[in-house]
């Protein structure tokens, strides 16, 4: 009885839509089929076969892998580092910086895209102005395929630090002071206290932040959508953006549903691997 409301909501808004999407992924559903279900026919595994032959989808998988490999470690380490620095201070200045670092997380992505669009502007952007001060040539941040990827990663990195920093701060403030006092009596330095007390006791917070950050970057969507539309030459196309384009721009709902299930399976596999690794660490 106590868990019934949560189970009902989960069933209605998660489990049932997932089942419906799975069924759609085995059909050729499009706008015509959406208007009249009698026009929908079975496609078998054709959508899944075709999607792995689609060069744009394969490119989106590669791009998503790049986003994850670069973005996740940067966000986790930077969030922990900022939290450690802010945890040592109690003055109004440190409290102000907590708000400053957290604000990007709650800022609308469209507003962020407008500001960062000016920063990345090839003619009068701030980044190129800084390069000119050092005598370096201007860069086409969002027009060069490689630079465009890195530019989106930098934007997402800046936006992701705040929320994860709050999680680390909460975990840091939950560590008993007595542990540090005992270490100081034994002559432990600041580095040793960080290495043998702080970091190990942040294990569960690090695990949680890593899981949520990893899932978020696998579903990387808003930044390429509003900044580059997946360009140039699909260099910033993510798997989530590929699914969106096929589902809502091209109205190929069956094809998009197949792509979404490939993404869903990847997230499940990665999450299970993370849990397995964490379980082994706990056992040891």
CSV table of N, CA and C in Angstrom, one decimal, residues 93-254:
chain,number,residue,atom,x,y,z
A,93,UNK,N,32.4,34.6,1.4
A,93,UNK,CA,33.0,34.5,0.1
A,93,UNK,C,32.8,33.0,-0.4
A,94,UNK,N,33.1,32.0,0.4
A,94,UNK,CA,33.0,30.6,0.0
A,94,UNK,C,31.5,30.3,-0.3
A,95,UNK,N,30.6,30.8,0.6
A,95,UNK,CA,29.2,30.6,0.4
A,95,UNK,C,28.7,31.2,-1.0
A,96,UNK,N,29.3,32.4,-1.3
A,96,UNK,CA,28.9,33.0,-2.5
A,96,UNK,C,29.4,32.2,-3.7
A,97,UNK,N,30.6,31.6,-3.6
A,97,UNK,CA,31.1,30.8,-4.7
A,97,UNK,C,30.3,29.5,-4.9
A,98,UNK,N,29.7,29.0,-3.8
A,98,UNK,CA,28.8,27.8,-4.0
A,98,UNK,C,27.6,28.2,-4.9
A,99,UNK,N,27.1,29.3,-4.6
A,99,UNK,CA,25.9,29.8,-5.5
A,99,UNK,C,26.4,30.0,-6.9
A,100,UNK,N,27.6,30.6,-7.1
A,100,UNK,CA,28.1,30.9,-8.4
A,100,UNK,C,28.3,29.7,-9.2
A,101,UNK,N,28.9,28.7,-8.6
A,101,UNK,CA,29.2,27.4,-9.3
A,101,UNK,C,27.9,26.6,-9.6
A,102,UNK,N,26.9,26.8,-8.7
A,102,UNK,CA,25.7,26.0,-8.9
A,102,UNK,C,24.8,26.7,-10.0
A,103,UNK,N,24.9,28.0,-10.2
A,103,UNK,CA,23.9,28.7,-11.1
A,103,UNK,C,23.9,28.1,-12.5
A,104,UNK,N,25.0,27.7,-13.1
A,104,UNK,CA,24.9,27.2,-14.5
A,104,UNK,C,24.0,26.0,-14.6
A,105,UNK,N,23.9,25.2,-13.5
A,105,UNK,CA,23.1,24.0,-13.5
A,105,UNK,C,21.6,24.3,-13.7
A,106,UNK,N,21.2,25.4,-13.2
A,106,UNK,CA,19.8,25.8,-13.2
A,106,UNK,C,19.5,26.8,-14.3
A,107,UNK,N,20.5,27.2,-15.1
A,107,UNK,CA,20.3,28.2,-16.1
A,107,UNK,C,19.7,27.5,-17.4
A,108,UNK,N,18.7,28.2,-18.0
A,108,UNK,CA,18.1,27.7,-19.2
A,108,UNK,C,19.1,27.5,-20.3
A,109,UNK,N,19.1,26.3,-21.0
A,109,UNK,CA,20.1,26.0,-22.0
A,109,UNK,C,20.1,26.9,-23.2
A,110,UNK,N,18.9,27.5,-23.5
A,110,UNK,CA,18.8,28.4,-24.6
A,110,UNK,C,19.5,29.7,-24.3
A,111,UNK,N,19.3,30.2,-23.1
A,111,UNK,CA,20.1,31.4,-22.7
A,111,UNK,C,21.6,31.1,-22.7
A,112,UNK,N,21.9,30.0,-22.2
A,112,UNK,CA,23.4,29.6,-22.1
A,112,UNK,C,23.9,29.5,-23.6
A,113,UNK,N,23.2,29.0,-24.5
A,113,UNK,CA,23.6,28.8,-25.9
A,113,UNK,C,23.8,30.2,-26.5
A,114,UNK,N,23.0,31.2,-26.2
A,114,UNK,CA,23.1,32.5,-26.8
A,114,UNK,C,24.4,33.1,-26.3
A,115,UNK,N,24.7,33.0,-25.0
A,115,UNK,CA,25.9,33.6,-24.4
A,115,UNK,C,27.2,32.9,-25.0
A,116,UNK,N,27.2,31.6,-24.9
A,116,UNK,CA,28.3,30.9,-25.4
A,116,UNK,C,28.5,31.0,-26.9
A,117,UNK,N,27.4,31.3,-27.7
A,117,UNK,CA,27.5,31.5,-29.1
A,117,UNK,C,28.3,32.7,-29.4
A,118,UNK,N,28.2,33.8,-28.5
A,118,UNK,CA,29.0,35.0,-28.7
A,118,UNK,C,30.4,34.7,-28.3
A,119,UNK,N,30.6,33.9,-27.3
A,119,UNK,CA,32.0,33.5,-26.8
A,119,UNK,C,32.7,32.8,-28.0
A,120,UNK,N,32.0,32.0,-28.7
A,120,UNK,CA,32.6,31.1,-29.7
A,120,UNK,C,32.6,31.8,-31.1
A,121,UNK,N,32.1,33.0,-31.2
A,121,UNK,CA,32.0,33.7,-32.5
A,121,UNK,C,33.3,33.8,-33.1
A,122,UNK,N,33.4,33.4,-34.4
A,122,UNK,CA,34.7,33.5,-35.1
A,122,UNK,C,35.3,34.8,-35.3
A,123,UNK,N,34.4,35.9,-35.4
A,123,UNK,CA,34.9,37.2,-35.7
A,123,UNK,C,35.1,38.1,-34.5
A,124,UNK,N,34.2,38.1,-33.6
A,124,UNK,CA,34.3,39.0,-32.4
A,124,UNK,C,34.1,38.3,-31.1
A,125,UNK,N,34.3,37.0,-31.0
A,125,UNK,CA,34.1,36.2,-29.8
A,125,UNK,C,35.2,36.5,-28.8
A,126,UNK,N,34.9,36.3,-27.5
A,126,UNK,CA,35.8,36.5,-26.4
A,126,UNK,C,37.0,35.5,-26.5
A,127,UNK,N,36.8,34.3,-26.9
A,127,UNK,CA,37.9,33.3,-26.9
A,127,UNK,C,38.9,33.7,-28.0
A,128,UNK,N,38.4,34.1,-29.2
A,128,UNK,CA,39.4,34.5,-30.2
A,128,UNK,C,40.1,35.8,-29.8
A,129,UNK,N,39.4,36.7,-29.1
A,129,UNK,CA,40.1,37.9,-28.6
A,129,UNK,C,41.2,37.6,-27.6
A,130,UNK,N,41.0,36.6,-26.8
A,130,UNK,CA,42.0,36.1,-25.8
A,130,UNK,C,43.2,35.5,-26.6
A,131,UNK,N,42.9,34.8,-27.7
A,131,UNK,CA,44.0,34.2,-28.5
A,131,UNK,C,44.8,35.3,-29.2
A,132,UNK,N,44.1,36.3,-29.6
A,132,UNK,CA,44.8,37.4,-30.3
A,132,UNK,C,45.7,38.2,-29.4
A,133,UNK,N,45.4,38.2,-28.1
A,133,UNK,CA,46.3,38.9,-27.1
A,133,UNK,C,47.7,38.1,-27.1
A,134,UNK,N,47.6,36.8,-27.2
A,134,UNK,CA,48.9,36.0,-27.2
A,134,UNK,C,49.4,35.8,-28.6
A,135,UNK,N,48.9,36.5,-29.6
A,135,UNK,CA,49.4,36.4,-30.9
A,135,UNK,C,49.0,35.1,-31.7
A,136,UNK,N,48.0,34.5,-31.2
A,136,UNK,CA,47.6,33.2,-31.8
A,136,UNK,C,46.4,33.5,-32.8
A,137,UNK,N,46.3,32.6,-33.9
A,137,UNK,CA,45.3,32.9,-34.9
A,137,UNK,C,43.9,32.6,-34.4
A,138,UNK,N,42.9,33.2,-34.9
A,138,UNK,CA,41.5,33.0,-34.5
A,138,UNK,C,41.1,31.6,-35.0
A,139,UNK,N,40.2,31.0,-34.2
A,139,UNK,CA,39.7,29.7,-34.5
A,139,UNK,C,38.2,29.7,-34.8
A,140,UNK,N,37.8,28.8,-35.7
A,140,UNK,CA,36.4,28.6,-36.0
A,140,UNK,C,35.8,27.5,-35.0
A,141,UNK,N,35.4,27.9,-33.8
A,141,UNK,CA,35.1,27.0,-32.8
A,141,UNK,C,34.0,26.0,-33.1
A,142,UNK,N,33.0,26.5,-33.8
A,142,UNK,CA,31.8,25.7,-34.1
A,142,UNK,C,31.7,25.2,-35.5
A,143,UNK,N,32.7,25.6,-36.3
A,143,UNK,CA,32.7,25.2,-37.7
A,143,UNK,C,33.7,24.1,-38.0
A,144,UNK,N,34.8,24.0,-37.2
A,144,UNK,CA,35.8,23.0,-37.4
A,144,UNK,C,35.3,21.7,-36.7
A,145,UNK,N,35.2,20.5,-37.4
A,145,UNK,CA,34.7,19.3,-36.8
A,145,UNK,C,35.3,18.9,-35.4
A,146,UNK,N,36.6,19.0,-35.3
A,146,UNK,CA,37.2,18.6,-34.0
A,146,UNK,C,37.0,19.6,-33.0
A,147,UNK,N,37.2,20.9,-33.3
A,147,UNK,CA,37.0,22.0,-32.3
A,147,UNK,C,35.5,22.1,-31.9
A,148,UNK,N,34.6,21.8,-32.8
A,148,UNK,CA,33.2,21.8,-32.4
A,148,UNK,C,32.9,20.8,-31.3
A,149,UNK,N,33.4,19.6,-31.4
A,149,UNK,CA,33.2,18.6,-30.3
A,149,UNK,C,33.7,19.1,-29.0
A,150,UNK,N,35.0,19.6,-29.0
A,150,UNK,CA,35.6,20.1,-27.8
A,150,UNK,C,34.9,21.3,-27.2
A,151,UNK,N,34.4,22.2,-28.1
A,151,UNK,CA,33.6,23.3,-27.7
A,151,UNK,C,32.3,22.9,-26.9
A,152,UNK,N,31.6,22.0,-27.5
A,152,UNK,CA,30.4,21.5,-26.8
A,152,UNK,C,30.7,20.8,-25.5
A,153,UNK,N,31.9,20.1,-25.4
A,153,UNK,CA,32.3,19.4,-24.2
A,153,UNK,C,32.6,20.5,-23.1
A,154,UNK,N,33.3,21.6,-23.5
A,154,UNK,CA,33.6,22.6,-22.6
A,154,UNK,C,32.3,23.3,-22.0
A,155,UNK,N,31.3,23.5,-22.9
A,155,UNK,CA,30.1,24.1,-22.5
A,155,UNK,C,29.3,23.2,-21.5
A,156,UNK,N,29.2,21.9,-21.8
A,156,UNK,CA,28.5,20.9,-21.0
A,156,UNK,C,29.3,20.7,-19.7
A,157,UNK,N,30.6,20.7,-19.7
A,157,UNK,CA,31.4,20.6,-18.5
A,157,UNK,C,31.2,21.8,-17.6
A,158,UNK,N,31.1,23.0,-18.1
A,158,UNK,CA,30.9,24.2,-17.3
A,158,UNK,C,29.5,24.1,-16.7
A,159,UNK,N,28.5,23.6,-17.4
A,159,UNK,CA,27.1,23.5,-16.9
A,159,UNK,C,26.9,22.4,-15.9
A,160,UNK,N,27.8,21.4,-15.9
A,160,UNK,CA,27.5,20.2,-15.1
A,160,UNK,C,28.2,20.2,-13.7
A,161,UNK,N,29.1,21.1,-13.6
A,161,UNK,CA,29.9,21.0,-12.3
A,161,UNK,C,29.0,21.3,-11.1
A,162,UNK,N,28.1,22.3,-11.2
A,162,UNK,CA,27.4,22.8,-10.0
A,162,UNK,C,26.6,21.8,-9.2
A,163,UNK,N,25.8,21.0,-9.9
A,163,UNK,CA,25.0,20.0,-9.2
A,163,UNK,C,25.8,18.9,-8.5
A,164,UNK,N,26.8,18.4,-9.2
A,164,UNK,CA,27.7,17.4,-8.7
A,164,UNK,C,28.5,17.9,-7.5
A,165,UNK,N,28.9,19.2,-7.6
A,165,UNK,CA,29.6,19.9,-6.5
A,165,UNK,C,28.8,19.8,-5.2
A,166,UNK,N,27.5,20.1,-5.3
A,166,UNK,CA,26.6,20.1,-4.2
A,166,UNK,C,26.6,18.7,-3.5
A,167,UNK,N,26.5,17.7,-4.4
A,167,UNK,CA,26.5,16.3,-3.9
A,167,UNK,C,27.8,16.0,-3.1
A,168,UNK,N,28.9,16.4,-3.7
A,168,UNK,CA,30.2,16.1,-3.0
A,168,UNK,C,30.3,17.0,-1.7
A,169,UNK,N,29.8,18.2,-1.7
A,169,UNK,CA,29.8,19.0,-0.5
A,169,UNK,C,29.0,18.4,0.6
A,170,UNK,N,27.8,17.8,0.3
A,170,UNK,CA,27.0,17.2,1.3
A,170,UNK,C,27.7,16.0,1.8
A,171,UNK,N,28.4,15.2,1.0
A,171,UNK,CA,29.2,14.0,1.5
A,171,UNK,C,30.4,14.4,2.3
A,172,UNK,N,31.0,15.5,2.0
A,172,UNK,CA,32.2,16.0,2.7
A,172,UNK,C,31.7,16.4,4.1
A,173,UNK,N,30.6,17.1,4.2
A,173,UNK,CA,30.2,17.6,5.5
A,173,UNK,C,29.6,16.5,6.4
A,174,UNK,N,29.4,15.3,5.8
A,174,UNK,CA,29.0,14.2,6.6
A,174,UNK,C,30.1,13.4,7.1
A,175,UNK,N,31.4,13.7,6.8
A,175,UNK,CA,32.5,12.9,7.3
A,175,UNK,C,32.8,13.4,8.8
A,176,UNK,N,32.8,12.5,9.7
A,176,UNK,CA,33.1,12.9,11.1
A,176,UNK,C,34.4,13.6,11.3
A,177,UNK,N,34.4,14.7,12.0
A,177,UNK,CA,35.7,15.4,12.3
A,177,UNK,C,36.7,14.6,13.1
A,178,UNK,N,36.2,13.6,13.9
A,178,UNK,CA,37.0,12.8,14.7
A,178,UNK,C,38.0,12.0,13.9
A,179,UNK,N,37.7,11.7,12.7
A,179,UNK,CA,38.7,10.9,11.9
A,179,UNK,C,39.9,11.8,11.6
A,180,UNK,N,39.7,13.0,11.3
A,180,UNK,CA,40.8,13.9,11.0
A,180,UNK,C,41.6,14.2,12.2
A,181,UNK,N,40.9,14.4,13.4
A,181,UNK,CA,41.6,14.6,14.6
A,181,UNK,C,42.5,13.4,15.0
A,182,UNK,N,42.0,12.2,14.8
A,182,UNK,CA,42.8,11.0,15.1
A,182,UNK,C,44.1,11.0,14.1
A,183,UNK,N,43.8,11.3,12.9
A,183,UNK,CA,44.9,11.3,11.9
A,183,UNK,C,46.0,12.4,12.2
A,184,UNK,N,45.6,13.5,12.7
A,184,UNK,CA,46.5,14.6,13.1
A,184,UNK,C,47.3,14.2,14.3
A,185,UNK,N,46.7,13.5,15.2
A,185,UNK,CA,47.5,13.0,16.4
A,185,UNK,C,48.6,12.0,15.9
A,186,UNK,N,48.3,11.2,14.9
A,186,UNK,CA,49.3,10.3,14.4
A,186,UNK,C,50.3,11.0,13.4
A,187,UNK,N,50.1,12.3,13.2
A,187,UNK,CA,51.1,13.0,12.4
A,187,UNK,C,50.8,13.0,11.0
A,188,UNK,N,49.6,12.8,10.6
A,188,UNK,CA,49.2,12.8,9.1
A,188,UNK,C,49.2,14.2,8.6
A,189,UNK,N,49.7,14.4,7.4
A,189,UNK,CA,49.7,15.6,6.7
A,189,UNK,C,48.4,15.9,6.0
A,190,UNK,N,48.2,17.1,5.4
A,190,UNK,CA,47.0,17.4,4.7
A,190,UNK,C,46.8,16.4,3.5
A,191,UNK,N,47.9,16.1,2.8
A,191,UNK,CA,47.8,15.2,1.6
A,191,UNK,C,47.4,13.8,2.1
A,192,UNK,N,47.9,13.3,3.2
A,192,UNK,CA,47.6,12.0,3.6
A,192,UNK,C,46.2,11.9,4.1
A,193,UNK,N,45.7,13.0,4.8
A,193,UNK,CA,44.3,13.0,5.2
A,193,UNK,C,43.4,13.0,4.0
A,194,UNK,N,43.7,13.7,3.0
A,194,UNK,CA,42.9,13.7,1.8
A,194,UNK,C,42.9,12.3,1.1
A,195,UNK,N,44.1,11.7,1.0
A,195,UNK,CA,44.2,10.4,0.3
A,195,UNK,C,43.6,9.3,1.1
A,196,UNK,N,43.8,9.2,2.4
A,196,UNK,CA,43.4,8.0,3.2
A,196,UNK,C,42.1,8.2,3.9
A,197,UNK,N,41.6,9.4,4.0
A,197,UNK,CA,40.3,9.6,4.8
A,197,UNK,C,39.3,10.2,3.8
A,198,UNK,N,39.6,11.4,3.3
A,198,UNK,CA,38.5,12.1,2.5
A,198,UNK,C,38.1,11.3,1.3
A,199,UNK,N,39.0,11.0,0.4
A,199,UNK,CA,38.7,10.3,-0.9
A,199,UNK,C,38.0,9.0,-0.6
A,200,UNK,N,38.5,8.1,0.2
A,200,UNK,CA,37.8,6.8,0.5
A,200,UNK,C,36.4,7.0,1.0
A,201,UNK,N,36.2,8.0,1.9
A,201,UNK,CA,34.9,8.2,2.5
A,201,UNK,C,33.9,8.9,1.5
A,202,UNK,N,34.5,9.4,0.4
A,202,UNK,CA,33.6,10.0,-0.7
A,202,UNK,C,33.3,8.9,-1.7
A,203,UNK,N,33.6,7.6,-1.4
A,203,UNK,CA,33.4,6.6,-2.4
A,203,UNK,C,32.0,6.5,-2.9
A,204,UNK,N,31.0,6.5,-2.0
A,204,UNK,CA,29.6,6.3,-2.5
A,204,UNK,C,29.1,7.6,-3.3
A,205,UNK,N,29.6,8.7,-2.8
A,205,UNK,CA,29.2,10.0,-3.5
A,205,UNK,C,29.8,10.0,-4.9
A,206,UNK,N,31.1,9.5,-5.0
A,206,UNK,CA,31.8,9.5,-6.3
A,206,UNK,C,31.1,8.5,-7.2
A,207,UNK,N,30.7,7.3,-6.6
A,207,UNK,CA,30.0,6.3,-7.4
A,207,UNK,C,28.7,6.9,-8.0
A,208,UNK,N,27.9,7.6,-7.1
A,208,UNK,CA,26.6,8.1,-7.6
A,208,UNK,C,26.8,9.2,-8.6
A,209,UNK,N,27.8,10.1,-8.4
A,209,UNK,CA,28.1,11.2,-9.4
A,209,UNK,C,28.5,10.6,-10.7
A,210,UNK,N,29.4,9.5,-10.6
A,210,UNK,CA,29.9,8.9,-11.8
A,210,UNK,C,28.8,8.3,-12.7
A,211,UNK,N,27.9,7.5,-12.0
A,211,UNK,CA,26.8,6.9,-12.6
A,211,UNK,C,25.9,7.9,-13.3
A,212,UNK,N,25.4,8.9,-12.5
A,212,UNK,CA,24.5,9.9,-13.1
A,212,UNK,C,25.1,10.8,-14.2
A,213,UNK,N,26.4,11.1,-14.0
A,213,UNK,CA,27.1,11.9,-15.0
A,213,UNK,C,27.3,11.1,-16.3
A,214,UNK,N,27.6,9.8,-16.1
A,214,UNK,CA,27.8,8.9,-17.3
A,214,UNK,C,26.5,8.8,-18.1
A,215,UNK,N,25.4,8.5,-17.4
A,215,UNK,CA,24.1,8.4,-18.1
A,215,UNK,C,23.8,9.7,-18.8
A,216,UNK,N,24.0,10.8,-18.1
A,216,UNK,CA,23.7,12.1,-18.7
A,216,UNK,C,24.5,12.4,-20.0
A,217,UNK,N,25.8,12.0,-20.0
A,217,UNK,CA,26.6,12.3,-21.1
A,217,UNK,C,26.4,11.3,-22.3
A,218,UNK,N,25.9,10.1,-21.9
A,218,UNK,CA,25.5,9.1,-23.0
A,218,UNK,C,24.3,9.7,-23.7
A,219,UNK,N,23.4,10.4,-22.9
A,219,UNK,CA,22.2,11.0,-23.5
A,219,UNK,C,22.4,12.5,-23.9
A,220,UNK,N,23.7,12.8,-24.2
A,220,UNK,CA,24.1,14.2,-24.6
A,220,UNK,C,23.2,14.7,-25.7
A,221,UNK,N,22.4,15.7,-25.5
A,221,UNK,CA,21.4,16.2,-26.4
A,221,UNK,C,21.3,17.7,-26.6
A,222,UNK,N,21.0,18.4,-25.5
A,222,UNK,CA,20.7,19.8,-25.6
A,222,UNK,C,21.7,20.6,-26.2
A,223,UNK,N,23.0,20.4,-25.8
A,223,UNK,CA,24.1,21.3,-26.3
A,223,UNK,C,24.3,21.2,-27.8
A,224,UNK,N,24.4,20.0,-28.4
A,224,UNK,CA,24.5,19.9,-29.9
A,224,UNK,C,23.2,20.4,-30.6
A,225,UNK,N,22.0,20.2,-29.9
A,225,UNK,CA,20.8,20.6,-30.6
A,225,UNK,C,20.8,22.1,-30.7
A,226,UNK,N,21.1,22.9,-29.7
A,226,UNK,CA,20.9,24.3,-29.7
A,226,UNK,C,22.1,25.0,-30.3
A,227,UNK,N,23.3,24.4,-30.2
A,227,UNK,CA,24.5,25.1,-30.7
A,227,UNK,C,24.9,24.8,-32.1
A,228,UNK,N,24.8,23.5,-32.5
A,228,UNK,CA,25.4,23.1,-33.8
A,228,UNK,C,24.4,22.3,-34.7
A,229,UNK,N,23.3,21.9,-34.1
A,229,UNK,CA,22.3,21.0,-34.9
A,229,UNK,C,23.0,19.7,-35.3
A,230,UNK,N,24.1,19.3,-34.7
A,230,UNK,CA,24.8,18.1,-35.1
A,230,UNK,C,25.9,18.3,-36.0
A,231,UNK,N,26.0,19.5,-36.6
A,231,UNK,CA,27.1,19.8,-37.5
A,231,UNK,C,28.4,20.2,-36.9
A,232,UNK,N,29.4,20.6,-37.6
A,232,UNK,CA,29.5,20.5,-39.1
A,232,UNK,C,29.8,19.0,-39.5
A,233,UNK,N,29.1,18.6,-40.6
A,233,UNK,CA,29.4,17.3,-41.2
A,233,UNK,C,29.1,16.2,-40.2
A,234,UNK,N,28.0,16.4,-39.4
A,234,UNK,CA,27.6,15.4,-38.3
A,234,UNK,C,28.7,15.2,-37.3
A,235,UNK,N,29.7,16.1,-37.2
A,235,UNK,CA,30.8,16.0,-36.2
A,235,UNK,C,30.4,16.0,-34.8
A,236,UNK,N,29.2,16.7,-34.5
A,236,UNK,CA,28.7,16.8,-33.1
A,236,UNK,C,27.4,16.1,-32.9
A,237,UNK,N,27.0,15.3,-33.9
A,237,UNK,CA,25.8,14.5,-33.8
A,237,UNK,C,25.9,13.4,-32.7
A,238,UNK,N,25.0,13.5,-31.7
A,238,UNK,CA,25.0,12.5,-30.6
A,238,UNK,C,23.9,11.5,-30.9
A,239,UNK,N,23.9,10.4,-30.2
A,239,UNK,CA,22.9,9.4,-30.4
A,239,UNK,C,21.5,9.9,-30.1
A,240,UNK,N,21.4,10.7,-29.0
A,240,UNK,CA,20.1,11.3,-28.6
A,240,UNK,C,19.6,12.2,-29.7
A,241,UNK,N,20.5,13.0,-30.3
A,241,UNK,CA,20.1,14.0,-31.3
A,241,UNK,C,19.7,13.3,-32.6
A,242,UNK,N,20.4,12.2,-32.9
A,242,UNK,CA,20.0,11.3,-34.1
A,242,UNK,C,18.6,10.8,-33.9
A,243,UNK,N,18.3,10.3,-32.7
A,243,UNK,CA,17.0,9.8,-32.4
A,243,UNK,C,15.9,10.9,-32.6
A,244,UNK,N,16.2,12.1,-32.0
A,244,UNK,CA,15.3,13.2,-32.1
A,244,UNK,C,15.1,13.6,-33.6
A,245,UNK,N,16.1,13.7,-34.4
A,245,UNK,CA,16.0,14.1,-35.8
A,245,UNK,C,15.1,13.1,-36.5
A,246,UNK,N,15.3,11.9,-36.3
A,246,UNK,CA,14.6,10.9,-37.1
A,246,UNK,C,13.1,10.8,-36.6
A,247,UNK,N,12.9,11.0,-35.3
A,247,UNK,CA,11.6,10.8,-34.8
A,247,UNK,C,10.7,12.1,-35.0
A,248,UNK,N,11.3,13.3,-34.7
A,248,UNK,CA,10.5,14.5,-34.7
A,248,UNK,C,10.7,15.4,-35.9
A,249,UNK,N,11.9,15.2,-36.6
A,249,UNK,CA,12.1,16.0,-37.8
A,249,UNK,C,11.7,15.2,-39.1
A,250,UNK,N,12.1,13.9,-39.2
A,250,UNK,CA,11.8,13.1,-40.3
A,250,UNK,C,10.5,12.2,-40.1
A,251,UNK,N,10.0,12.2,-38.9
A,251,UNK,CA,8.7,11.4,-38.6
A,251,UNK,C,8.9,9.9,-38.9
A,252,UNK,N,10.1,9.4,-38.7
A,252,UNK,CA,10.4,8.0,-38.9
A,252,UNK,C,10.4,7.4,-37.5
A,253,UNK,N,9.2,7.2,-36.9
A,253,UNK,CA,9.0,6.8,-35.5
A,253,UNK,C,9.6,5.4,-35.2
A,254,UNK,N,9.3,4.5,-36.1
A,254,UNK,CA,9.8,3.1,-35.9
A,254,UNK,C,11.3,3.1,-35.9
